[in-house]
Short mmCIF file of C-alpha atoms and ligand atoms in Angstrom, two decimals:
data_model
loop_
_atom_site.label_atom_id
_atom_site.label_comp_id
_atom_site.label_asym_id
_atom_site.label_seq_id
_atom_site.Cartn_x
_atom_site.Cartn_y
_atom_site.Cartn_z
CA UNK A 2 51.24 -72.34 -8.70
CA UNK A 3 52.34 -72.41 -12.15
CA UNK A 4 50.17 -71.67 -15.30
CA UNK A 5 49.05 -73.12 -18.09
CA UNK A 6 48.15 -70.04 -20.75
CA UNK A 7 47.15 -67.79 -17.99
CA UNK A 8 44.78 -69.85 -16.16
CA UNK A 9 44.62 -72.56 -13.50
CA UNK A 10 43.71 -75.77 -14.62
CA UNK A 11 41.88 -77.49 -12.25
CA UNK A 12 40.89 -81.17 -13.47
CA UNK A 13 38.88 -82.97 -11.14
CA UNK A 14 38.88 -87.03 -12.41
CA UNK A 15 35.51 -88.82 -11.00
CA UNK A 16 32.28 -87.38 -10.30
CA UNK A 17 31.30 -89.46 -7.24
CA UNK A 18 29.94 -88.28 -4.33
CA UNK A 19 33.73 -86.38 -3.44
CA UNK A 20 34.78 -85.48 -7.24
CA UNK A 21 31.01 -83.42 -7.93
CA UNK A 22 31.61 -81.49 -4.47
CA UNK A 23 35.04 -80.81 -4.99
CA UNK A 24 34.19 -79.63 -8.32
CA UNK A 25 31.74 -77.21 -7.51
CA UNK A 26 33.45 -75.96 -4.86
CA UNK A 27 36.75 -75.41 -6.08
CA UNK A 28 34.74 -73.57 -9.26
CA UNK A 29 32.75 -71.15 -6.52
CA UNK A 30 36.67 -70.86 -5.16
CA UNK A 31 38.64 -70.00 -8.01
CA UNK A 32 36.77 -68.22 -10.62
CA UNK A 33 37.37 -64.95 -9.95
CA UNK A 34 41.42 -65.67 -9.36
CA UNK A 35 42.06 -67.22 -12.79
CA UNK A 36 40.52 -71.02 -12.43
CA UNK A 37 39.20 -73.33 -14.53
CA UNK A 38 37.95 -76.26 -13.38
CA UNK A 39 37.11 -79.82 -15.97
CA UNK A 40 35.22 -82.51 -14.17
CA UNK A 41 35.92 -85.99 -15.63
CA UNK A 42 33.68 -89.01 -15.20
CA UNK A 43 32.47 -92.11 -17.30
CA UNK A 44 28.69 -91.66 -17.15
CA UNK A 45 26.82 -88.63 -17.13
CA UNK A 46 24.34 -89.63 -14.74
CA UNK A 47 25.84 -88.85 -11.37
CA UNK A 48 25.80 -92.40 -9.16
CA UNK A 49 24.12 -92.40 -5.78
CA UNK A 50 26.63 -95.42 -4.44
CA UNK A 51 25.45 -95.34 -0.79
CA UNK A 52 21.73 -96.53 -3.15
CA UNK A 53 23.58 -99.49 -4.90
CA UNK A 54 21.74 -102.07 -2.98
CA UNK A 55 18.35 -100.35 -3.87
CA UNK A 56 18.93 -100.52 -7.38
CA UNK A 57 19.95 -104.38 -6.65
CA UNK A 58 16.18 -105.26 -5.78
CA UNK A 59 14.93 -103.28 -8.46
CA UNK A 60 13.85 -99.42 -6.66
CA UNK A 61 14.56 -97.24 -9.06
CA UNK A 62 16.48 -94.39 -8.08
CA UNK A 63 16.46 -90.40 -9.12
CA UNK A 64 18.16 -89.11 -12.54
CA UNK A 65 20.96 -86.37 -11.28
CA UNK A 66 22.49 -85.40 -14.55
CA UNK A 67 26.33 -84.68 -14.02
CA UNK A 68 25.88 -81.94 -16.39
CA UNK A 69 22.79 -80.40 -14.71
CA UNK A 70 24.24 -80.77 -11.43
CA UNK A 71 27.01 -78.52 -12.37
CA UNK A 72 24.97 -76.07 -14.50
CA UNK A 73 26.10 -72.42 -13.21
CA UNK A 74 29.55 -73.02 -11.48
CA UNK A 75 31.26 -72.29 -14.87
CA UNK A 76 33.36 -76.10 -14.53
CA UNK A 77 32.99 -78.10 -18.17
CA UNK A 78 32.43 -81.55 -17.96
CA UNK A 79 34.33 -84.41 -20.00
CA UNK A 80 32.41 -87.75 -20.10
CA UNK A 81 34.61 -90.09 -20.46
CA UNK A 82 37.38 -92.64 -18.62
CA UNK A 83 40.62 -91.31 -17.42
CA UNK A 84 43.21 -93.68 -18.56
CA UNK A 85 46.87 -92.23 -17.79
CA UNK A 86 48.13 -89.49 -16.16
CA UNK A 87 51.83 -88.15 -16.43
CA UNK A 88 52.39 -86.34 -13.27
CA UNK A 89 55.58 -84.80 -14.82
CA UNK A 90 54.18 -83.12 -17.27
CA UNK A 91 51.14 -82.73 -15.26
CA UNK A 92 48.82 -84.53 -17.96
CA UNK A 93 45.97 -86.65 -17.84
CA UNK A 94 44.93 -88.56 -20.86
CA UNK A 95 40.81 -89.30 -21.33
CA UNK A 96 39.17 -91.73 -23.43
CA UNK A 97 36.24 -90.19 -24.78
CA UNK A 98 33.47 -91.69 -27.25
CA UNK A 99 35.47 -89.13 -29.94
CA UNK A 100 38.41 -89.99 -29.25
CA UNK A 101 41.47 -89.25 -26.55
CA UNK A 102 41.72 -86.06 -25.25
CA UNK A 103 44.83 -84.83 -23.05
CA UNK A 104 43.93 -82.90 -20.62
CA UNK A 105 47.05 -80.80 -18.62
CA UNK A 106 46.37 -79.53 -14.72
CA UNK A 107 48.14 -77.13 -12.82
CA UNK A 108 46.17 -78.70 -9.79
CA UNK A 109 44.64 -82.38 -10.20
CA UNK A 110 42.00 -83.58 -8.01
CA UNK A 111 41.71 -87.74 -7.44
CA UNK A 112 38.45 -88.88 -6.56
CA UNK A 113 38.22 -92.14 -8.18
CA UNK A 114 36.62 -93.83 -5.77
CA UNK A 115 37.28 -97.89 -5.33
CA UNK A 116 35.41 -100.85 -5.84
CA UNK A 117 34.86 -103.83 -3.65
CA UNK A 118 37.78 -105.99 -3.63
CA UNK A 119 37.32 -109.35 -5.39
CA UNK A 120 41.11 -109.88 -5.25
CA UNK A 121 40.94 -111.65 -1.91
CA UNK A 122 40.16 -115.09 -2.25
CA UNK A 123 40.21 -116.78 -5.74
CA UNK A 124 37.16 -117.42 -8.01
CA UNK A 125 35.31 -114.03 -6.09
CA UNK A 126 36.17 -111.83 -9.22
CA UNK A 127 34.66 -114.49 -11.94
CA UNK A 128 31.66 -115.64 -9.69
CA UNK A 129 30.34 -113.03 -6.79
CA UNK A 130 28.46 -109.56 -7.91
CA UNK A 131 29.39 -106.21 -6.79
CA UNK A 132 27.12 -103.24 -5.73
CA UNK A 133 30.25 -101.04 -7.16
CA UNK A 134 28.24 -99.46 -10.19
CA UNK A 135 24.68 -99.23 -11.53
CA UNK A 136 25.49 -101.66 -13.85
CA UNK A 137 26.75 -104.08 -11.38
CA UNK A 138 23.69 -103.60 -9.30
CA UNK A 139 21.41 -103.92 -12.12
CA UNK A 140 22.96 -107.53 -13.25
CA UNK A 141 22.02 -108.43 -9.29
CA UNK A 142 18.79 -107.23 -9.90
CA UNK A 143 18.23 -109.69 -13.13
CA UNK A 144 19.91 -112.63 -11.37
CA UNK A 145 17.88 -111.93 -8.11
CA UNK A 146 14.49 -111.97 -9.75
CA UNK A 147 15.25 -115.18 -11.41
CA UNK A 148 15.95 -116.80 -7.84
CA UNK A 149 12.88 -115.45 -6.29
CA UNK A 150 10.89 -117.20 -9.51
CA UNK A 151 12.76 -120.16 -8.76
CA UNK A 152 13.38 -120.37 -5.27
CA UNK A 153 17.39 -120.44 -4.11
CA UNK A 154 20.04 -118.97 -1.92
CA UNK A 155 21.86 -116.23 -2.06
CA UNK A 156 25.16 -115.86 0.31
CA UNK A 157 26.37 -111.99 1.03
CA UNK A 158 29.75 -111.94 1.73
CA UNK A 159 30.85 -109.62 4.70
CA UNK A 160 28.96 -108.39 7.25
CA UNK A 161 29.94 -104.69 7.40
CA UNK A 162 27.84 -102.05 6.94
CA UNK A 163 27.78 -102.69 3.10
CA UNK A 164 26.62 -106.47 3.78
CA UNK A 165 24.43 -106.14 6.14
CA UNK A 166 22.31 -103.04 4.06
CA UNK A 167 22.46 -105.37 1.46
CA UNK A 168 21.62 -108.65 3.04
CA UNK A 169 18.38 -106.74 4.73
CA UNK A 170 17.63 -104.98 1.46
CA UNK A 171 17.44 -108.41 -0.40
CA UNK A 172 16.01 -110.36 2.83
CA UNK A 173 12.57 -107.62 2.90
CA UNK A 174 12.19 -107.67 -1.27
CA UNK A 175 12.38 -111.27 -1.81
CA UNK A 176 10.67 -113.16 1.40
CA UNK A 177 10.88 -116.75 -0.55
CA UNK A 178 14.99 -116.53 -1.32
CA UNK A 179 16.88 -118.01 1.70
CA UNK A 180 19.48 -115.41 2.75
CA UNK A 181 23.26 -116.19 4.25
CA UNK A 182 25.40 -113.50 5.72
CA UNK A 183 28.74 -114.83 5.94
CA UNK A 184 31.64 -113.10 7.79
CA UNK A 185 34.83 -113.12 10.04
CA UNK A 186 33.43 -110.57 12.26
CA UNK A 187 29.81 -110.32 13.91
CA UNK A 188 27.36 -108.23 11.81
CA UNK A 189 27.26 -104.60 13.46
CA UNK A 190 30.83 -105.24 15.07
CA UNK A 191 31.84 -101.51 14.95
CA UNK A 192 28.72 -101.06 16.88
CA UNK A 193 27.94 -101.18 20.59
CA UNK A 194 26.48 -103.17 22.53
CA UNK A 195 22.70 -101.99 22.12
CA UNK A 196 22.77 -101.13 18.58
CA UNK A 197 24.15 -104.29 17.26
CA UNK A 198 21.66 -106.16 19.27
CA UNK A 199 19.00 -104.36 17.58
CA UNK A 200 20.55 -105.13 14.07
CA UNK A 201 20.45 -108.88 15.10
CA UNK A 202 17.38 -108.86 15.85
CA UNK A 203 16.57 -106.85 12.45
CA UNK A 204 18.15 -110.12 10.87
CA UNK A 205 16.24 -112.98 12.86
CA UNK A 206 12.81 -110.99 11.90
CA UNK A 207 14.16 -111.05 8.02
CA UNK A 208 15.43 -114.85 8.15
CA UNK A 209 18.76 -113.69 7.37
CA UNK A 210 21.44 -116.86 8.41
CA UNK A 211 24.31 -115.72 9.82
CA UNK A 212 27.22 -117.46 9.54
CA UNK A 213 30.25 -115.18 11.36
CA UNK A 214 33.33 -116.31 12.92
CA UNK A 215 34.04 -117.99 9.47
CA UNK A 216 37.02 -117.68 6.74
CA UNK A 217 35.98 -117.66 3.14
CA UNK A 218 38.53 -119.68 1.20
CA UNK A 219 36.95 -119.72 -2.29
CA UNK A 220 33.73 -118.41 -4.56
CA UNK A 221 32.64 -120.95 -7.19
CA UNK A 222 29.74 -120.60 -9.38
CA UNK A 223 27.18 -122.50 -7.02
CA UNK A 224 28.99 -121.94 -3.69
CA UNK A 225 31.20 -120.27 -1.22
CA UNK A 226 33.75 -122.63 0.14
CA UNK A 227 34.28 -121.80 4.03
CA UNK A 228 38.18 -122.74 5.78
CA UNK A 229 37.81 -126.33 6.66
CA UNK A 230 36.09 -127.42 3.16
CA UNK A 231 32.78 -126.62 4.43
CA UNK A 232 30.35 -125.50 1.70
CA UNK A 233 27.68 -123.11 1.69
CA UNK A 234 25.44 -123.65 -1.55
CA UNK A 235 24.49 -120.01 -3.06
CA UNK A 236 22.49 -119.37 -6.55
CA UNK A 237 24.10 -116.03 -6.36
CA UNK A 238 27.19 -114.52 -4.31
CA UNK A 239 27.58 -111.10 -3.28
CA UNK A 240 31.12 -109.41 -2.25
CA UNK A 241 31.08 -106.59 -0.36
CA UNK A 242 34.22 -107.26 1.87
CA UNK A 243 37.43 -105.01 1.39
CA UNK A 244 37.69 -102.44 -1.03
CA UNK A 245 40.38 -101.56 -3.76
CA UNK A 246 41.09 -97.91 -5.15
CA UNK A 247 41.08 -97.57 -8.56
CA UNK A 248 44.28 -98.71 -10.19
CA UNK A 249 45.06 -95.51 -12.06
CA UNK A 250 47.70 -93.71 -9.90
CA UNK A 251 49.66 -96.54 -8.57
CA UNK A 252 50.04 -96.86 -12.21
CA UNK A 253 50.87 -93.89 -12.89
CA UNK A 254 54.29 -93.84 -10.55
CA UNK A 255 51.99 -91.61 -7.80
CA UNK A 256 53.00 -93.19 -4.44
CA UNK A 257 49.73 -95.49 -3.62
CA UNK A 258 49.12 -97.83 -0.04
CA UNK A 259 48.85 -101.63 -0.24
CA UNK A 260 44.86 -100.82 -1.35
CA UNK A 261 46.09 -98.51 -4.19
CA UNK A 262 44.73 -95.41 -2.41
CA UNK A 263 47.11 -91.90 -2.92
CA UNK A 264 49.64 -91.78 0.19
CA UNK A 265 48.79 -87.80 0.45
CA UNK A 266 50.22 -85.46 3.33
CA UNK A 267 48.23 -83.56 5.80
CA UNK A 268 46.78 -81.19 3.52
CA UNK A 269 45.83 -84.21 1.19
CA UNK A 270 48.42 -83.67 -1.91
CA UNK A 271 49.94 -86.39 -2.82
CA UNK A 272 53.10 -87.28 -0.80
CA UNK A 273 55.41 -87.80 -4.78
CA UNK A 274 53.83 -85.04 -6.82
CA UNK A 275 52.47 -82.48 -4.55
CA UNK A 276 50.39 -81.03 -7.80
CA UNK A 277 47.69 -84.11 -7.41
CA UNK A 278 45.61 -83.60 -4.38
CA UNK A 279 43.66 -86.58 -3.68
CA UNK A 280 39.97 -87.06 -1.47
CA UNK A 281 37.30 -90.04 -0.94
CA UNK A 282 38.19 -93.83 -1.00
CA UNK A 283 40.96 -93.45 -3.33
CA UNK A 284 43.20 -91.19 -0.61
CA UNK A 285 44.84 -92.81 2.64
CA UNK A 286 44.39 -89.68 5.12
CA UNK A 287 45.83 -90.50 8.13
CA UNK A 288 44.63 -88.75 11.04
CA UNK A 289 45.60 -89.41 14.80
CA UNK A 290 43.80 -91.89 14.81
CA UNK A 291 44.33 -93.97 12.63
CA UNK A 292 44.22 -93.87 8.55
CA UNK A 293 40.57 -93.05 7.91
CA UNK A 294 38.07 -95.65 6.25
CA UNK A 295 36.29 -94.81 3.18
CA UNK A 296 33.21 -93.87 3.97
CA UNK A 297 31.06 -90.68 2.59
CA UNK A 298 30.88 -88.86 5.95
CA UNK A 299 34.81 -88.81 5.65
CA UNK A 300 34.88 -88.31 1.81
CA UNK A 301 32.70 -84.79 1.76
CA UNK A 302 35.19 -82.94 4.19
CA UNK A 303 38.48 -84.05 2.39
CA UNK A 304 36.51 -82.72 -1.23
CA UNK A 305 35.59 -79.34 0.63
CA UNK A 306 39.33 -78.74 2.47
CA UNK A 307 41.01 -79.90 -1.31
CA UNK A 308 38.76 -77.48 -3.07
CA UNK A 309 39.20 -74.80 -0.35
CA UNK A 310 43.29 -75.46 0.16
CA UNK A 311 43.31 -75.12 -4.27
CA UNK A 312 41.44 -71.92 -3.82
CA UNK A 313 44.04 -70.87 -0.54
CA UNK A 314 46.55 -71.54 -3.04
CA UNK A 315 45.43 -69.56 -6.12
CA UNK A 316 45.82 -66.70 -3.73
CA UNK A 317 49.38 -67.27 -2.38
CA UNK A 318 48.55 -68.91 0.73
CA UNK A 319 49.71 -72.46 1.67
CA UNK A 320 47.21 -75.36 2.82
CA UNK A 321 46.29 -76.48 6.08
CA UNK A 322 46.40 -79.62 7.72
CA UNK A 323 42.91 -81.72 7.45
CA UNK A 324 40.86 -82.46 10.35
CA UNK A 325 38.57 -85.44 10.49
CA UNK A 326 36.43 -87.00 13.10
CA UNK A 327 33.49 -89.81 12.55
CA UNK A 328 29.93 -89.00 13.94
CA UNK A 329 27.82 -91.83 13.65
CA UNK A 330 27.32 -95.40 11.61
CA UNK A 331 24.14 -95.22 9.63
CA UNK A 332 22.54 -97.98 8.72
CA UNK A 333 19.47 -99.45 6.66
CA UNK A 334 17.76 -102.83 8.03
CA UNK A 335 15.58 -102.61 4.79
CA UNK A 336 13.42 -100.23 3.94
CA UNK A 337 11.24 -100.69 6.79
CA UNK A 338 13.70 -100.07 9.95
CA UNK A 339 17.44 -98.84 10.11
CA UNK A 340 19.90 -98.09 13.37
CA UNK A 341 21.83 -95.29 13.87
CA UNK A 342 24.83 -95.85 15.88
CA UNK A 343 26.56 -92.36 17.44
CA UNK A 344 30.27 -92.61 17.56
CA UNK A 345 33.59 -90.65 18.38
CA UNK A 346 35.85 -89.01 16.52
CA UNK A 347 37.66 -92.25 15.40
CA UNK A 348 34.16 -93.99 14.78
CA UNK A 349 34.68 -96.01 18.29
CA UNK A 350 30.64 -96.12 19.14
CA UNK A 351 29.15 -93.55 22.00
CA UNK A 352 26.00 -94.77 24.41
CA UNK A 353 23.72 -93.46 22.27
CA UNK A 354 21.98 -94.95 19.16
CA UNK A 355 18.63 -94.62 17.18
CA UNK A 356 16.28 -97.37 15.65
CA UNK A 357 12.78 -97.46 13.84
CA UNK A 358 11.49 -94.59 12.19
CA UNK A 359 13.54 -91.37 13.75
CA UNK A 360 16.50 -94.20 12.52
CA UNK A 361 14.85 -94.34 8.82
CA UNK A 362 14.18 -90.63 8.58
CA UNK A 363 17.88 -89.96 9.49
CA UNK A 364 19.06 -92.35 7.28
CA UNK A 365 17.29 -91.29 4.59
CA UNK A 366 18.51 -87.60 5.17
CA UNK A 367 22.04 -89.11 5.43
CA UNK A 368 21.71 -90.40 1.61
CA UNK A 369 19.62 -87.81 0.25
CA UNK A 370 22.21 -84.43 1.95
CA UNK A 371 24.96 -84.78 -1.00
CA UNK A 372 22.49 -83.37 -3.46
CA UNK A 373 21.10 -80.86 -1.29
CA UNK A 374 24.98 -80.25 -0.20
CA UNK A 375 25.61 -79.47 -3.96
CA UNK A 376 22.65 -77.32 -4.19
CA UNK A 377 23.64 -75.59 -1.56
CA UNK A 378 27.53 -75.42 -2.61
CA UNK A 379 26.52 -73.52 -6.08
CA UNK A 380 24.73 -70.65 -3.55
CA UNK A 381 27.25 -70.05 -1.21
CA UNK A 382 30.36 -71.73 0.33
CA UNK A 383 29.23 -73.92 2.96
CA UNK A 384 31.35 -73.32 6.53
CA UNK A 385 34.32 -76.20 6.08
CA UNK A 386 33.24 -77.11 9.73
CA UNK A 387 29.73 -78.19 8.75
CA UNK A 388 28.48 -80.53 11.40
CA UNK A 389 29.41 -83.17 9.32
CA UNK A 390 33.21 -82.13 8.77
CA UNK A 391 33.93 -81.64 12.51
CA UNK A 392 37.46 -80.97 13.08
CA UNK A 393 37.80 -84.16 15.23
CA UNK A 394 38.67 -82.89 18.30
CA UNK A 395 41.23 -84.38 20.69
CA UNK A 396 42.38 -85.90 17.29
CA UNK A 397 45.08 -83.11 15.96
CA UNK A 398 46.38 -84.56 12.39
CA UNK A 399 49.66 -84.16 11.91
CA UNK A 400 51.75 -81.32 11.05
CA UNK A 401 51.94 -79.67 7.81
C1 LIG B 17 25.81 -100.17 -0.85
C2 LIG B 17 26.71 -99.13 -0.22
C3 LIG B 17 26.24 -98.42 0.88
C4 LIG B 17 27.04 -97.43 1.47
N1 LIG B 17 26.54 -96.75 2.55
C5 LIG B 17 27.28 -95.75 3.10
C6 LIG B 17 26.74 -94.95 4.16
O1 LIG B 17 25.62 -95.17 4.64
N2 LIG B 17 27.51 -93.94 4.65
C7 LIG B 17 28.73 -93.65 4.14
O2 LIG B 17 29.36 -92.69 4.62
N3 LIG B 17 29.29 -94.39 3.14
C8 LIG B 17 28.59 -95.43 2.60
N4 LIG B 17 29.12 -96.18 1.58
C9 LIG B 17 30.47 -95.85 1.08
C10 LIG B 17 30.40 -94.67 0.11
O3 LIG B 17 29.52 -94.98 -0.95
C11 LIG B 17 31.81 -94.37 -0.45
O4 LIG B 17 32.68 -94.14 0.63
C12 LIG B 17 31.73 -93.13 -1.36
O5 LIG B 17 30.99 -93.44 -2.52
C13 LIG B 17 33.13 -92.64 -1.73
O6 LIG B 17 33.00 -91.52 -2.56
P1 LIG B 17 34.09 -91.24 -3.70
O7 LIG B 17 33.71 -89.96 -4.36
O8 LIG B 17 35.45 -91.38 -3.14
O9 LIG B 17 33.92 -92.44 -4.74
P2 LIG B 17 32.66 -92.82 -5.65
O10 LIG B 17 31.39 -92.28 -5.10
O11 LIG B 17 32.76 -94.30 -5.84
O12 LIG B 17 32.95 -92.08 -7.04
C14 LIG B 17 34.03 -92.41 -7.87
C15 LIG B 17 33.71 -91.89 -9.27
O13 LIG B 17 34.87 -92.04 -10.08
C16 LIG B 17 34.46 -92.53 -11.35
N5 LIG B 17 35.60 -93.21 -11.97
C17 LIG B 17 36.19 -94.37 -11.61
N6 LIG B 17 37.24 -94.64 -12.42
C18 LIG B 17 37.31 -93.63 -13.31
C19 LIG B 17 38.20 -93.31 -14.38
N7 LIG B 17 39.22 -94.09 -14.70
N8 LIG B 17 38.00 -92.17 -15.05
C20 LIG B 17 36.98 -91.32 -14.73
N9 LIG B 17 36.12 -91.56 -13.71
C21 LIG B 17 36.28 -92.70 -13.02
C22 LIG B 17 33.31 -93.47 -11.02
O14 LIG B 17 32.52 -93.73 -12.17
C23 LIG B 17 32.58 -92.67 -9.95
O15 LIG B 17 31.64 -91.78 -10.52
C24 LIG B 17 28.36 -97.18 0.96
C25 LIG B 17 28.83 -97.92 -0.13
C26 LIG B 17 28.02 -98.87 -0.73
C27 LIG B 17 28.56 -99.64 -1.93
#
């Protein structure tokens, strides 16, 4: 590992759910062998993403200051948006409210998350909402209170876990708006059998319509148009099908996947420039499996083995290959009910599932552990093979 004036540069760009833990750890892993760690991120208020859909009916969720967060791990944080990076010269450029800065790496972690993709059919990106940022989910909020004044329809596009948190979220809140879940697939389809009964029935008690089975040709302001010219009248869209890394790296020359996520080796760095490690929804790990979906059960291990394989390498040692495997499918039916669906290592479901309250209570834990996982993190390193890291057994990544 080279140097830049004696110590490591570690810049970590996006303080998401992967970026803060990789952050924190990586500080707790290198300060004593010459690292310096710079977190980067747009807002200083640290997003709770797996809440978007809260925010959309108008909860109000906790304050987590970036800044606060990080308070004691010695790592400085730049608010602001990363806008180039020359992986040559092993720069990343940051537009801050003063100004650019340039900030160089010896080691660069990418946790830039993605957004929904509103790419896929035409009129999406000018007409359907996102839950992608606060913001985003705030401008739902507004539009969503004027519909329940008035009385209208609102059509949620995709009926994957995203959609169908969202569609029950908006279905409990506001009683009087008519609700349409449109999808290819069957809401729950990653489920089995028994859970995704019990998340139909979840959407018959909320009035939810479900229209699966169908294509979705085109958003317009007042509609989504279905294959076949069928229209379905909506007063407000919502995407949440497919999602798109940030641009930034395929930009950049880094090698990037067909959904702009970092094509990275087994130990995560980046297949072209080796320097950039990258974690979360913006990496394509691929594991025996299959490449892994971004998801935040799969995004906390790859931020704790980058931080950990950094820290390996600040002391001579070279990184090991990452080991991934699923445990379970949370999801909220509201804030009144949720199911839990147990699953393998590569996320195919097991026989067993949870629903009602022991399903809300472990839900609830799910969204709530990343703080208490960065608590944690600033005490002492927690074990890599956490319950929620497991190793994925029977699922041996491929060789370094
Ligand atoms: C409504 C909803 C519910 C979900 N529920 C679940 C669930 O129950 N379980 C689960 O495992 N997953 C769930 N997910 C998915 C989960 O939220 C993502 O997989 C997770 O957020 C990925 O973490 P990340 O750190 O890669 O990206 P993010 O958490 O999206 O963080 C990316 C960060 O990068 C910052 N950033 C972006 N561009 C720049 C730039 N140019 N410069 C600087 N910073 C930048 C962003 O502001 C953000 O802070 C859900 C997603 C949504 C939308």
């Amino acid at each position: 590992m080279t140097t830049t004036k004696g110590t490591q540069q570690i810049v970590v760009l996006g303080a998401g759910y992967t970026g803060m833990l990789a952050a924190i750890r990586v500080a707790g892993r290198t300060r004593r062998h010459g690292g310096h760690v710079t977190l980067v991120n747009p807002s200083s208020r640290f997003t709770e993403r797996l809440r978007m859909h809260q925010i959309a009916t108008g909860q109000s969720l906790g304050d987590f200051q970036i800044p606060d967060v990080l308070d004691g791990t010695g790592a400085d944080f730049v608010q602001g948006w990363a806008t180039a990076i020359d992986p040559d010269a092993r720069e990343v450029t940051v537009t801050t409210s003063d100004g650019t800065r340039v900030l160089p790496y010896d080691r660069l972690v990418y946790a830039l998350g993605g957004k929904a993709d509103r790419a896929m059919v035409p009129g999406a990106d000018e007409h359907a909402h996102t839950l992608d940022d606060p913001a985003a989910a705030a401008r739902l909020a507004s539009r969503l209170a004027e519909i329940a004044r008035t009385g209208g329809t609102v059509a949620v596009c995709g009926a994957g876990l995203t959609g169908v948190e969202a569609v029950t979220e908006i279905a409990e809140s506001f009683p009087s708006v008519r609700t349409v879940l449109i999808s290819r697939d069957v809401p729950g389809a990653m489920m089995g059998e028994r859970a995704r009964a019990y998340l139909n029935r979840a959407l018959e008690r909320l009035h939810v319509e479900v229209r699966s089975g169908v294509e979705i040709t085109k958003v317009l302001p007042d509609a989504v148009e279905l294959s076949g010219g069928e229209m379905v009248h909506s007063d407000a869209t919502l995407w949440t099908t497919g999602v798109r890394a940030a641009p930034l790296a395929a930009r950049s020359g880094v090698t990037t996947d067909d959904h702009d996520r970092i094509v990275v080796d087994a130990t995560l760095r980046s297949v072209s420039h080796p320097s950039i490690y990258a974690v979360g929804d913006a990496a394509a790990v691929r594991q025996a499996y299959g490449v892994m979906h971004g998801t935040c059960q799969s995004g906390l291990p790859t931020a704790v083995h980058a931080a950990d394989a950094i820290g390996g390498e600040l002391r001579g040692r070279r990184p090991g290959a990452f080991r991934f495997g699923y445990l379970h499918q949370p999801v909220s039916l509201g804030r009144k009910d949720a199911v839990i669906q147990f699953t393998r290592a590569d996320d195919t479901p097991r026989r067993w599932h949870l629903t009602g309250r022991r399903a809300i209570a472990y839900k609830e834990f799910v969204s709530s552990s990343p703080m208490t996982t960065y608590r944690l993190s600033k005490l002492f390193p927690l074990p890599s093979r956490a319950l929620w890291s497991r190793g994925g057994r029977g699922n041996p990544a491929p060789r370094v």
